[in-house]
Tab-separated table of C-alpha atoms in Angstrom:
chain	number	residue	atom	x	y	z
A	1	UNK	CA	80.435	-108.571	-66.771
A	2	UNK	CA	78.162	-110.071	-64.144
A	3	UNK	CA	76.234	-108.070	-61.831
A	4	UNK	CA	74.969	-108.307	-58.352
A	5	UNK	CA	72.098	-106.885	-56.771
A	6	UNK	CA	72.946	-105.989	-53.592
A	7	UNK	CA	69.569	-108.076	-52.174
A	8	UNK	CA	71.583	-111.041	-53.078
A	9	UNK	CA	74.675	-110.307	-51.190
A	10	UNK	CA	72.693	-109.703	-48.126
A	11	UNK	CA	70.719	-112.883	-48.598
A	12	UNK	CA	74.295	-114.845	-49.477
A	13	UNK	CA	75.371	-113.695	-45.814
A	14	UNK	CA	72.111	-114.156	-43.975
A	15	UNK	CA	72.304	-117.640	-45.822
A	16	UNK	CA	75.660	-118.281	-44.313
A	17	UNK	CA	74.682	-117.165	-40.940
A	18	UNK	CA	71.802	-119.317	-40.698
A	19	UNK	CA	74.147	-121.980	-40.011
A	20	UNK	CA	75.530	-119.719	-37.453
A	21	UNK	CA	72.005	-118.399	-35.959
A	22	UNK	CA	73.967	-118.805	-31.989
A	23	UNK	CA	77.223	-116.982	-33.110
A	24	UNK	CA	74.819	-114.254	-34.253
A	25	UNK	CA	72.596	-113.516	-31.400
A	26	UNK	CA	76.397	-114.000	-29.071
A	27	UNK	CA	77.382	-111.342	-31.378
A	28	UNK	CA	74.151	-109.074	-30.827
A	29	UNK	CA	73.897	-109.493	-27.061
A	30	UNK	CA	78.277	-108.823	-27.012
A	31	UNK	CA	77.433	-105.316	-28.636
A	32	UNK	CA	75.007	-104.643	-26.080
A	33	UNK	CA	76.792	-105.267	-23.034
A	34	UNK	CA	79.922	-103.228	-24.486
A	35	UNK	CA	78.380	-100.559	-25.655
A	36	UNK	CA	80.746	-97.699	-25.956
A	37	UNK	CA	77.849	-95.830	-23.378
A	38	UNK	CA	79.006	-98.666	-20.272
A	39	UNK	CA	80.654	-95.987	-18.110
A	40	UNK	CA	80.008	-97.305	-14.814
A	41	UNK	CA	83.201	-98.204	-12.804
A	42	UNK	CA	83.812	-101.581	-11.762
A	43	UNK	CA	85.613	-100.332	-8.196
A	44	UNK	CA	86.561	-96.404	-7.688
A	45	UNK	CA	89.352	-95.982	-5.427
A	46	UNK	CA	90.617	-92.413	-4.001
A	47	UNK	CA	94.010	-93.529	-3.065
A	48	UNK	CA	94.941	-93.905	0.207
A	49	UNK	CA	95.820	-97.332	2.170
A	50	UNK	CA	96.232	-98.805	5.613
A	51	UNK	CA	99.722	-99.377	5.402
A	52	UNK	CA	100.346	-102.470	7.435
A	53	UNK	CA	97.180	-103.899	5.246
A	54	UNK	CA	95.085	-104.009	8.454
A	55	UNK	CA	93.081	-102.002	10.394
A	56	UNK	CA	92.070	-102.659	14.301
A	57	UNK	CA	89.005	-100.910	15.310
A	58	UNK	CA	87.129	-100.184	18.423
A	59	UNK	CA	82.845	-100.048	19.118
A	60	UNK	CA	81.031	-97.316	20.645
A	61	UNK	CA	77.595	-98.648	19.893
A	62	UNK	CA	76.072	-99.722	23.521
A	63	UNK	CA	73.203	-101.747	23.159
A	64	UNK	CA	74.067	-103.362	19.572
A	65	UNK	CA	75.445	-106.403	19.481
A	66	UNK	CA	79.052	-106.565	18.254
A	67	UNK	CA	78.445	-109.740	15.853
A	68	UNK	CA	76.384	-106.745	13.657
A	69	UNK	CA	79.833	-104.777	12.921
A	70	UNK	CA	82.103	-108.134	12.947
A	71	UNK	CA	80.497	-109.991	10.500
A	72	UNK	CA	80.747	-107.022	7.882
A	73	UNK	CA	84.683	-107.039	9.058
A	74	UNK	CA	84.610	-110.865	8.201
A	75	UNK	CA	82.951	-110.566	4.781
A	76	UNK	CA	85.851	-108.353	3.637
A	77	UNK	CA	88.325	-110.217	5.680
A	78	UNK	CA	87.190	-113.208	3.302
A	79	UNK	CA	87.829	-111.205	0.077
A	80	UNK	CA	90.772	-112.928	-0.562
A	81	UNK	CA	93.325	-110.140	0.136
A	82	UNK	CA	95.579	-109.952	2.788
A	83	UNK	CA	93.981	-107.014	4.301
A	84	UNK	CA	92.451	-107.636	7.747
A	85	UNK	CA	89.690	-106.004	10.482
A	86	UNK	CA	90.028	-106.630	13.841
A	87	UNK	CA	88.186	-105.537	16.818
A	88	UNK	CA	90.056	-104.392	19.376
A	89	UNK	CA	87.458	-103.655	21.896
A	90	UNK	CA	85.274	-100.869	23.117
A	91	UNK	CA	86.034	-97.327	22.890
A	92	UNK	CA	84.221	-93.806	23.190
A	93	UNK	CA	84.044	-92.272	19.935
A	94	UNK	CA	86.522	-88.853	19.390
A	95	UNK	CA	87.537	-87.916	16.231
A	96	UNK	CA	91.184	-87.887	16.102
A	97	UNK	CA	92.405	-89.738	18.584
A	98	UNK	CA	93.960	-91.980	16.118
A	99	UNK	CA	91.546	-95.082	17.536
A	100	UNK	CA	89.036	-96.096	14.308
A	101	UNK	CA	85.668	-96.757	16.016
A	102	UNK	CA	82.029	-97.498	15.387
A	103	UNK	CA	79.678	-95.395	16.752
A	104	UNK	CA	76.227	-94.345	17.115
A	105	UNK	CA	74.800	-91.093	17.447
A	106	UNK	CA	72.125	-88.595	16.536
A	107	UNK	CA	73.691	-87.023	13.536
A	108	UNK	CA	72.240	-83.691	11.775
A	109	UNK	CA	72.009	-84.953	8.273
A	110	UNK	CA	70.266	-86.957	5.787
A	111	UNK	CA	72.682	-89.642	5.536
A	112	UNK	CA	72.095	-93.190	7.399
A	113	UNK	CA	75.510	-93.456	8.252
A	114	UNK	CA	79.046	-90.906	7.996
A	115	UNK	CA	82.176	-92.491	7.363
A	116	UNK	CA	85.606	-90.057	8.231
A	117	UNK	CA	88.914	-90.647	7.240
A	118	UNK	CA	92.245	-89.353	7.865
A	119	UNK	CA	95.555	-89.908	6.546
A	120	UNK	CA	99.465	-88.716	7.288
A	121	UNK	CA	101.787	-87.113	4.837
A	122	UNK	CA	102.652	-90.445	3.560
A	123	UNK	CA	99.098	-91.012	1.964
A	124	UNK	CA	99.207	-93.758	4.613
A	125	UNK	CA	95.735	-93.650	6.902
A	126	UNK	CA	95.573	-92.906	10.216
A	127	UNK	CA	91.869	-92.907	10.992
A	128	UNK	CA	88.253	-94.234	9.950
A	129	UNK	CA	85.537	-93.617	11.950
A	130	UNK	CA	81.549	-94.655	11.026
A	131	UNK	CA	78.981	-93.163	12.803
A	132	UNK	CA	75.454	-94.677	12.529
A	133	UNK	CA	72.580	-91.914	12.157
A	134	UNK	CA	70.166	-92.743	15.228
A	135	UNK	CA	67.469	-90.687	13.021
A	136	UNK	CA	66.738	-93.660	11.355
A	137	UNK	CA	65.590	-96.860	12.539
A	138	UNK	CA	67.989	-99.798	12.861
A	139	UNK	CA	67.278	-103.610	12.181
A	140	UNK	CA	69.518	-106.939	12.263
A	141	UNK	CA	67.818	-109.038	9.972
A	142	UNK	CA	66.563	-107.258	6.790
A	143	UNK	CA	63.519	-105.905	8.844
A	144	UNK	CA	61.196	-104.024	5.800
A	145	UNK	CA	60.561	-101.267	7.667
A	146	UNK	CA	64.047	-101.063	9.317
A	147	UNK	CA	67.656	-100.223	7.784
A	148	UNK	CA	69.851	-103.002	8.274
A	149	UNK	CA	73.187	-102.234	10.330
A	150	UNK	CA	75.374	-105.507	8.452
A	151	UNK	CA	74.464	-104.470	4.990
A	152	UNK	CA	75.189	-100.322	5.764
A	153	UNK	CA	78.393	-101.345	8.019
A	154	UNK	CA	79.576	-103.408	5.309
A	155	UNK	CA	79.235	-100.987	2.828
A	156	UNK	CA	80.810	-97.975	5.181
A	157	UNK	CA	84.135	-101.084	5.633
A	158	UNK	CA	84.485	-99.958	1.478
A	159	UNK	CA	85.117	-96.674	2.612
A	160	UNK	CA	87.546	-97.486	5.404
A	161	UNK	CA	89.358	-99.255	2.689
A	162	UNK	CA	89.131	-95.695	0.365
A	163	UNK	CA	86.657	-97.233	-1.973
A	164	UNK	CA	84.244	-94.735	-3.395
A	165	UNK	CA	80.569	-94.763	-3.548
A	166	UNK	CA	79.412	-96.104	-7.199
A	167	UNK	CA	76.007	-94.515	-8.711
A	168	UNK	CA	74.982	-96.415	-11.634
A	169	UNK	CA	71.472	-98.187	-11.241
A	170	UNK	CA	71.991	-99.800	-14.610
A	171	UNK	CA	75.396	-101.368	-13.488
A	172	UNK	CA	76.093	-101.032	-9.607
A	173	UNK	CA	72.913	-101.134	-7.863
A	174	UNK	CA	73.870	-104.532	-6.825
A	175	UNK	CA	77.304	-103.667	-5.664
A	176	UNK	CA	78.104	-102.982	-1.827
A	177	UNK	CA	79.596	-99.565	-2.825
A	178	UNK	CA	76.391	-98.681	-4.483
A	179	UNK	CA	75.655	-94.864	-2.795
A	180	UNK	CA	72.424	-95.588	-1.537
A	181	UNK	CA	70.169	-97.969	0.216
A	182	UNK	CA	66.426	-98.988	1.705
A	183	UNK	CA	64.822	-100.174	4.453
A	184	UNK	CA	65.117	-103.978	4.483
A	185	UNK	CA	67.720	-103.942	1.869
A	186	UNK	CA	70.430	-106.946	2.556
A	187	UNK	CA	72.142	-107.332	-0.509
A	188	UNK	CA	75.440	-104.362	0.432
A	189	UNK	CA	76.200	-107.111	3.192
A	190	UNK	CA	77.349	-109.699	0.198
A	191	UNK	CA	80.224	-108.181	-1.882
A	192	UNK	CA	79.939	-108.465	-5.820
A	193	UNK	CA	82.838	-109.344	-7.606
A	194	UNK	CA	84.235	-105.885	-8.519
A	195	UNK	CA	84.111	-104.848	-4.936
A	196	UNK	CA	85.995	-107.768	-4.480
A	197	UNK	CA	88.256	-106.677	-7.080
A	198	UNK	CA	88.451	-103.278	-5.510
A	199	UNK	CA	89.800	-104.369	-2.056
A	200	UNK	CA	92.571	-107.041	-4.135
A	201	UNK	CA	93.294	-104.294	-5.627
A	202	UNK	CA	94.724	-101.920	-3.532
A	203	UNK	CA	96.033	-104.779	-1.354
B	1	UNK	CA	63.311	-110.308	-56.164
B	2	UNK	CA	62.587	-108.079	-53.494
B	3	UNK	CA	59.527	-109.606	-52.425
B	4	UNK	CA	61.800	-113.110	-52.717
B	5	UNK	CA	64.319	-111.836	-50.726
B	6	UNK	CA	62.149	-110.852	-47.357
B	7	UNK	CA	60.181	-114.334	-47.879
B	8	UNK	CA	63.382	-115.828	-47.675
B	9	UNK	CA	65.119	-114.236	-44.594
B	10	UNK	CA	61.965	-112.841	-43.030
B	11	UNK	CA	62.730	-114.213	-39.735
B	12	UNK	CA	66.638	-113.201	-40.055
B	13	UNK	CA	65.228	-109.491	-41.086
B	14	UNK	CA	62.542	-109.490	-37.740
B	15	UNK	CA	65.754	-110.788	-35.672
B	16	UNK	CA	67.958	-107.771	-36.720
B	17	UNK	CA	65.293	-105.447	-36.034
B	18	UNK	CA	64.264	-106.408	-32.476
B	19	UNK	CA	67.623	-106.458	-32.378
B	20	UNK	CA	68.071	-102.831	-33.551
B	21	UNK	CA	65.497	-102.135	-31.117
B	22	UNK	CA	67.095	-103.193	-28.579
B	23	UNK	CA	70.569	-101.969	-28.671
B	24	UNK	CA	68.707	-98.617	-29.371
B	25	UNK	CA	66.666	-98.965	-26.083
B	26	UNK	CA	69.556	-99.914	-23.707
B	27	UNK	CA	72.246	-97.955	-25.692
B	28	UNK	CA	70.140	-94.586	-25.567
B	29	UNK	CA	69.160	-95.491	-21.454
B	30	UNK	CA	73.077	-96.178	-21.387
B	31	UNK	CA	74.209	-92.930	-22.719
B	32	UNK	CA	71.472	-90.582	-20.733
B	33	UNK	CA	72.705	-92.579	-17.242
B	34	UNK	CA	76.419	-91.810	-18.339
B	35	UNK	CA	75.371	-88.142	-19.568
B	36	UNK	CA	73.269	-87.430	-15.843
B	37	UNK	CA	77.010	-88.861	-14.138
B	38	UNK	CA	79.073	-86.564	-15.785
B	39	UNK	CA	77.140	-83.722	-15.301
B	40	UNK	CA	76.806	-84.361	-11.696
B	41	UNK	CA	80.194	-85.343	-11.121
B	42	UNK	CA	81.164	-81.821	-12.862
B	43	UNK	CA	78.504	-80.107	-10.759
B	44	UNK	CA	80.318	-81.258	-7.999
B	45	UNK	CA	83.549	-81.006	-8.558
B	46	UNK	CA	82.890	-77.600	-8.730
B	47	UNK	CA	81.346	-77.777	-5.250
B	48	UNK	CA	84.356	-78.551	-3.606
B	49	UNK	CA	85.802	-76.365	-1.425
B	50	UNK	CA	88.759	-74.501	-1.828
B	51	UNK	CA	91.538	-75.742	1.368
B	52	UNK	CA	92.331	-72.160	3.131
B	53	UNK	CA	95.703	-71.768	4.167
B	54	UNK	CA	96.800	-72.972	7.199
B	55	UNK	CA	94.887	-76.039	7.032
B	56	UNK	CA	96.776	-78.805	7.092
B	57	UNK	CA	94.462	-81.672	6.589
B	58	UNK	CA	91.099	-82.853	4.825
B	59	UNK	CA	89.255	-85.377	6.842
B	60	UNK	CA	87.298	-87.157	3.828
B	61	UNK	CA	83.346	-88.064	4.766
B	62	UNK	CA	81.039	-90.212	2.879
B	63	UNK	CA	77.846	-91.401	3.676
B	64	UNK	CA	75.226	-93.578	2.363
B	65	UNK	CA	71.561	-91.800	1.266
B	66	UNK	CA	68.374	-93.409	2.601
B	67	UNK	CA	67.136	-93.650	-0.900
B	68	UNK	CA	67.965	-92.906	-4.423
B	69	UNK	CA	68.588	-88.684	-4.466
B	70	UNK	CA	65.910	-88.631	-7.670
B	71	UNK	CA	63.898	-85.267	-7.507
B	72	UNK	CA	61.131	-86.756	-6.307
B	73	UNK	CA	62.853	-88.324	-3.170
B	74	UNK	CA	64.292	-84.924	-2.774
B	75	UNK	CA	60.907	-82.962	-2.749
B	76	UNK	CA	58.681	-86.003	-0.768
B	77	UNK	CA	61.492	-85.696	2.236
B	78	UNK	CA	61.123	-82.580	2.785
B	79	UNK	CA	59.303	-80.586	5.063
B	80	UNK	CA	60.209	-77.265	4.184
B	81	UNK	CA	60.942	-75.928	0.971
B	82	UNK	CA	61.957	-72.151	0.405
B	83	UNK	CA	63.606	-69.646	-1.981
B	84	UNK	CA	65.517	-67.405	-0.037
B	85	UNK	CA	69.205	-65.603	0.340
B	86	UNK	CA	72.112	-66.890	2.619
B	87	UNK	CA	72.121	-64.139	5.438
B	88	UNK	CA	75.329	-65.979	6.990
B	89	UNK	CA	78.040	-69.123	7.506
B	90	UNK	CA	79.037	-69.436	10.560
B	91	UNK	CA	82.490	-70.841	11.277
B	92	UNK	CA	82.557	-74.892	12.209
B	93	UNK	CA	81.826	-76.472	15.218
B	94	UNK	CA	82.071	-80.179	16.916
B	95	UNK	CA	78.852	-81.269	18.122
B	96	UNK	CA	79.322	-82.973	22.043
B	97	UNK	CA	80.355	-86.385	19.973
B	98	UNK	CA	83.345	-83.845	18.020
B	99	UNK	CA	81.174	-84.345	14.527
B	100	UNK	CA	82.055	-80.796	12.926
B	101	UNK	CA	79.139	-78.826	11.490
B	102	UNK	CA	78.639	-75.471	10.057
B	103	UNK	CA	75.363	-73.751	10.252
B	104	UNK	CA	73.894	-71.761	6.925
B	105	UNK	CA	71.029	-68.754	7.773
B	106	UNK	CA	68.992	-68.260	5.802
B	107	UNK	CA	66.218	-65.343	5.100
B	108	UNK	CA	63.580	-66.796	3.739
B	109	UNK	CA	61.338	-64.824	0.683
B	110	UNK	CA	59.280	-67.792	-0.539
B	111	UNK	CA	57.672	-71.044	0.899
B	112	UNK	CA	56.624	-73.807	-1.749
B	113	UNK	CA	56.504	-76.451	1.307
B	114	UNK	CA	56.140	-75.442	5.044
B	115	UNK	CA	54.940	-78.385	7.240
B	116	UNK	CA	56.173	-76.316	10.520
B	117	UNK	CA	54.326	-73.018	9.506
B	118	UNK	CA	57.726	-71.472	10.111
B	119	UNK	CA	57.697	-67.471	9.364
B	120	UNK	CA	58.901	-65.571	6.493
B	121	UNK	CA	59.744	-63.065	9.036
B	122	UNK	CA	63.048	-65.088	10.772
B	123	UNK	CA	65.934	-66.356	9.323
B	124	UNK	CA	66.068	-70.665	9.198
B	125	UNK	CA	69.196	-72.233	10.575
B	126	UNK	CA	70.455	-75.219	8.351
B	127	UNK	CA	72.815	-77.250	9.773
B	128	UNK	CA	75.370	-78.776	7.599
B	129	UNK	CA	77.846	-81.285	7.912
B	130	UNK	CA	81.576	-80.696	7.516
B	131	UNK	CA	84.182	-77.246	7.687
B	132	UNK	CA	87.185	-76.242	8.841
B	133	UNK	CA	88.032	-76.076	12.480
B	134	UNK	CA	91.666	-76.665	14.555
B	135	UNK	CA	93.810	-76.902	11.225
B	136	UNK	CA	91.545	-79.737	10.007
B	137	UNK	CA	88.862	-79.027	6.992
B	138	UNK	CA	86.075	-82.039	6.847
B	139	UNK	CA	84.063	-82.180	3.733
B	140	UNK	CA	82.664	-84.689	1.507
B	141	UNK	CA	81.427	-84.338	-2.323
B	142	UNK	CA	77.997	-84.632	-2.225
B	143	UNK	CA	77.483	-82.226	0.569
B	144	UNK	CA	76.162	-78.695	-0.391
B	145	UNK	CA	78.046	-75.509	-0.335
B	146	UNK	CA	76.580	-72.355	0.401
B	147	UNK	CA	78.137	-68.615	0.098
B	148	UNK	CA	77.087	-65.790	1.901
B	149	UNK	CA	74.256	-63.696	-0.420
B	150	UNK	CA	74.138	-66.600	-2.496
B	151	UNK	CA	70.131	-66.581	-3.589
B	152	UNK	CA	68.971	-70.531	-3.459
B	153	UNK	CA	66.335	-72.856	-3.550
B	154	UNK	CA	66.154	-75.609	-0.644
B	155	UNK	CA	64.468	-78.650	0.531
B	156	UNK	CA	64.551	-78.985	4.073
B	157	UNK	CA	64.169	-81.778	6.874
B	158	UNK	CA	63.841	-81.239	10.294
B	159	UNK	CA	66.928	-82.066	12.787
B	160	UNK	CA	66.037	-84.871	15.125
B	161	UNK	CA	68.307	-83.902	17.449
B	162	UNK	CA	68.536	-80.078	17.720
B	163	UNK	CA	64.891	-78.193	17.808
B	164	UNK	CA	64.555	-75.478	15.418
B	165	UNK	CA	67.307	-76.721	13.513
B	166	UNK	CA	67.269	-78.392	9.605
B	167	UNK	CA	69.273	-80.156	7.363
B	168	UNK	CA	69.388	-80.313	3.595
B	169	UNK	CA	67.025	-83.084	2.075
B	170	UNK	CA	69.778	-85.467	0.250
B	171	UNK	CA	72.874	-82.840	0.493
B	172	UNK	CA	73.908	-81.279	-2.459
B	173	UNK	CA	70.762	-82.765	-4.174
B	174	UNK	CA	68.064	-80.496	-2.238
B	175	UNK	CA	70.107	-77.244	-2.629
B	176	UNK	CA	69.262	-75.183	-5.744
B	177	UNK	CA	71.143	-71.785	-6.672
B	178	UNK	CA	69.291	-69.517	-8.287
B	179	UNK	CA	70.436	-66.233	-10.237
B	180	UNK	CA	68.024	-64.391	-12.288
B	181	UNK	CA	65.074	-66.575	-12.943
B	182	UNK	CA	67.430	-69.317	-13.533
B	183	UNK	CA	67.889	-72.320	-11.355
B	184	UNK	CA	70.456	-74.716	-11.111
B	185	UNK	CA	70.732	-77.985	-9.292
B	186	UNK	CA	71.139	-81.908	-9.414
B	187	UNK	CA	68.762	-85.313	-9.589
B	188	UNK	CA	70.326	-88.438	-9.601
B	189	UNK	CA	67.191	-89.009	-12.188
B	190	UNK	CA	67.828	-86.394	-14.162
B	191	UNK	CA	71.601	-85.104	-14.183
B	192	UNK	CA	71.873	-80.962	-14.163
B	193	UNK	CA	68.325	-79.120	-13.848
B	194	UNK	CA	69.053	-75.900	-15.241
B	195	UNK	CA	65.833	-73.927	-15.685
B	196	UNK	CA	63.740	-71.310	-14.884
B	197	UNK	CA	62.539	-70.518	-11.705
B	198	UNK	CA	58.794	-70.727	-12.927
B	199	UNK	CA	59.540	-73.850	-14.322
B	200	UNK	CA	60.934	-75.299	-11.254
B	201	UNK	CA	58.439	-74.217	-8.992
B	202	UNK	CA	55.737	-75.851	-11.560
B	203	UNK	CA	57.435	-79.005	-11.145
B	204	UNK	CA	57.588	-78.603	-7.226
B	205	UNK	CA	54.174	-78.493	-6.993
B	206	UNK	CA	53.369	-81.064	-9.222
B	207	UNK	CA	55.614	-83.350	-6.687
B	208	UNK	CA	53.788	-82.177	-3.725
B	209	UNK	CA	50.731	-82.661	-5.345
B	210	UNK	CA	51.660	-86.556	-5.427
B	211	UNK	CA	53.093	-86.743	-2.415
């Protein structure tokens, strides 16, 4: 009977595999990337939809310019979904009157920005209001010392649409719904493909 | 034959190693991120509060943090920090804009951070986001819950809008309960801190020291 060490059937396979040195390292850097560990959520959403897929909304934000809340409304307009913002005009913020506005006040909390939501017995929405936090300094244009209002509005649009915040820095820190942000920080006001995914989706 | 064997496929052998290595490294960072989630998310979930009767509808609020909520963001933002006992939570109220808030009092025992020189000797108001007012309950996940007698641990900012007044530092994340001379709280950094008190306060200081 013929025996094998089992040095030789290792070196039989790395033998073969030298011929296949790319397929090998594809393999290695596949088990990385879907490691059994990868539990961050591509989208989370909590449920709830606009049920004509669109939602009008109104400013309260005096002194800002309005292109700094409708180009966030455009980005996700262009998401490919049927789902639509649209700016109805200007408004003074009260919560509950059924009008979703933008706002900007002094708010007591840590947060840059609130976003509320309502919704009817349906499920169906009724209301989503953001509020800017004037504790914090607001830029347009990725100021460094400033937070920017495009890439926070755009991010606080997710949550009118019921998409949650995501809080993986291995695997969403580059998404809009990522839960947190910087001064200067731009990169919320372009939407990665799984928030993309998130708002095609649910509509 | 053994020594044949690694001449052979030495650079096959060094390949599967680094590789090793590295499906170690990001596998093990992997599994500590996912491991910090879930305890958070459980943390929590259990912070959510319970819908009283007669209230017929949540208003859901998120928000978006200045900064990562890591336990040193938590500590550097504050201004005060202090052990102390819930004296009271006062029902909701809408702010002249209608944004509900409940205040917390506290009676403070201990100050590890006190940038105001406030007094041991009065009670700090905390203002908090959210509560139940007109049939309505507003809350959001990440916002801390407090209960009357409740002993905690909690890093403070000052309001820039109401004098006198604070908020939590990060939410949930700068609000510590303590029981015994355990305490229990969240990083995004580091998942569930459940230690001592001592241990805590050690690692407070050590913060401040760098801040």
């Amino acid at each position: 009977m013929r025996t094998t060490h089992p040095s030789q059937i290792i070196s039989a396979i790395l033998l073969r595999l030298r011929h296949h040195a790319g397929l090998f390292i594809i393999l290695l850097v596949g088990i990385i990337f879907l490691t059994p560990t990868h539990s961050a959520q591509a989208y989370s959403y909590l449920g709830h939809k606009w049920s004509n897929s669109q939602a009008g909304f109104y400013l309260d934000i005096a002194g800002w310019d309005p292109a700094l809340i409708q180009g966030p409304a455009s980005t996700w307009n262009n998401a490919g979904s049927p789902f639509r913002f649209k700016l109805l005009g200007n408004n003074v913020y009260k919560p509950g009157d059924r009008l979703n506005t933008v706002a900007r006040y002094v708010i007591n909390s840590p947060k840059l920005a609130i976003t509320n939501y309502r919704w009817d017995g349906s499920g169906n929405l009724t209301e989503a209001d953001t509020i800017f936090n004037m504790n914090y300094g607001w830029g347009c244009c990725g100021e460094s010392d400033l937070y920017d209002v495009k890439n926070t509005m755009t991010h606080e649009f997710g949550h009118w649409l019921v998409l949650d915040d995501l809080y993986s820095w291995t695997w969403d820190r580059n998404k809009t719904m990522y839960a947190s942000s910087v001064p200067g920080e731009t990169k919320k006001r372009t939407l990665e493909t799984d928030d993309i995914n998130g708002i095609n989706y649910i509509y | 034959m053994k020594k044949e064997f690694l001449r052979k496929n030495v650079w096959y052998l060094s390949l599967g190693v680094v590789a090793l290595a590295v499906v170690t490294f990001f596998g093990s960072k992997l599994y500590i991120e996912n491991q910090h989630q879930q305890e958070i998310s459980q943390y929590l979930e259990k912070n959510k509060p319970v819908i009283p009767a007669g209230y017929e509808q949540e208003i859901i609020m998120h928000g978006l943090f200045p900064d990562e909520p890591t336990f040193t963001h938590v500590i550097s933002s504050a201004d005060v920090i202090l052990e102390g006992t819930v004296f009271d939570v006062t029902p909701a109220y809408s702010d002249e804009h209608g944004i509900l808030y409940h205040d917390v009092v506290i009676k403070p025992e201990k100050f590890l951070e006190n940038t105001p020189q406030l007094s041991a000797k009065e009670n700090i108001n905390v203002t908090v986001l959210g509560g139940g007012k007109d049939k309505y309950i507003s809350w959001g996940e990440d916002l801390p819950a407090f209960r009357k007698g409740e002993k905690v641990l909690v890093a403070l900012a000052q309001s820039g809008s109401k004098a006198g007044s604070y908020y939590v530092s990060y939410d949930a994340y700068g609000k510590f309960t303590i029981e015994g001379d355990r305490i229990v709280g969240i990083a995004s950094d580091q998942g569930l801190i459940d230690t001592t008190v001592a241990d805590m306060e050690k690692r407070i200081k050590a913060e401040l020291a760098n801040k």
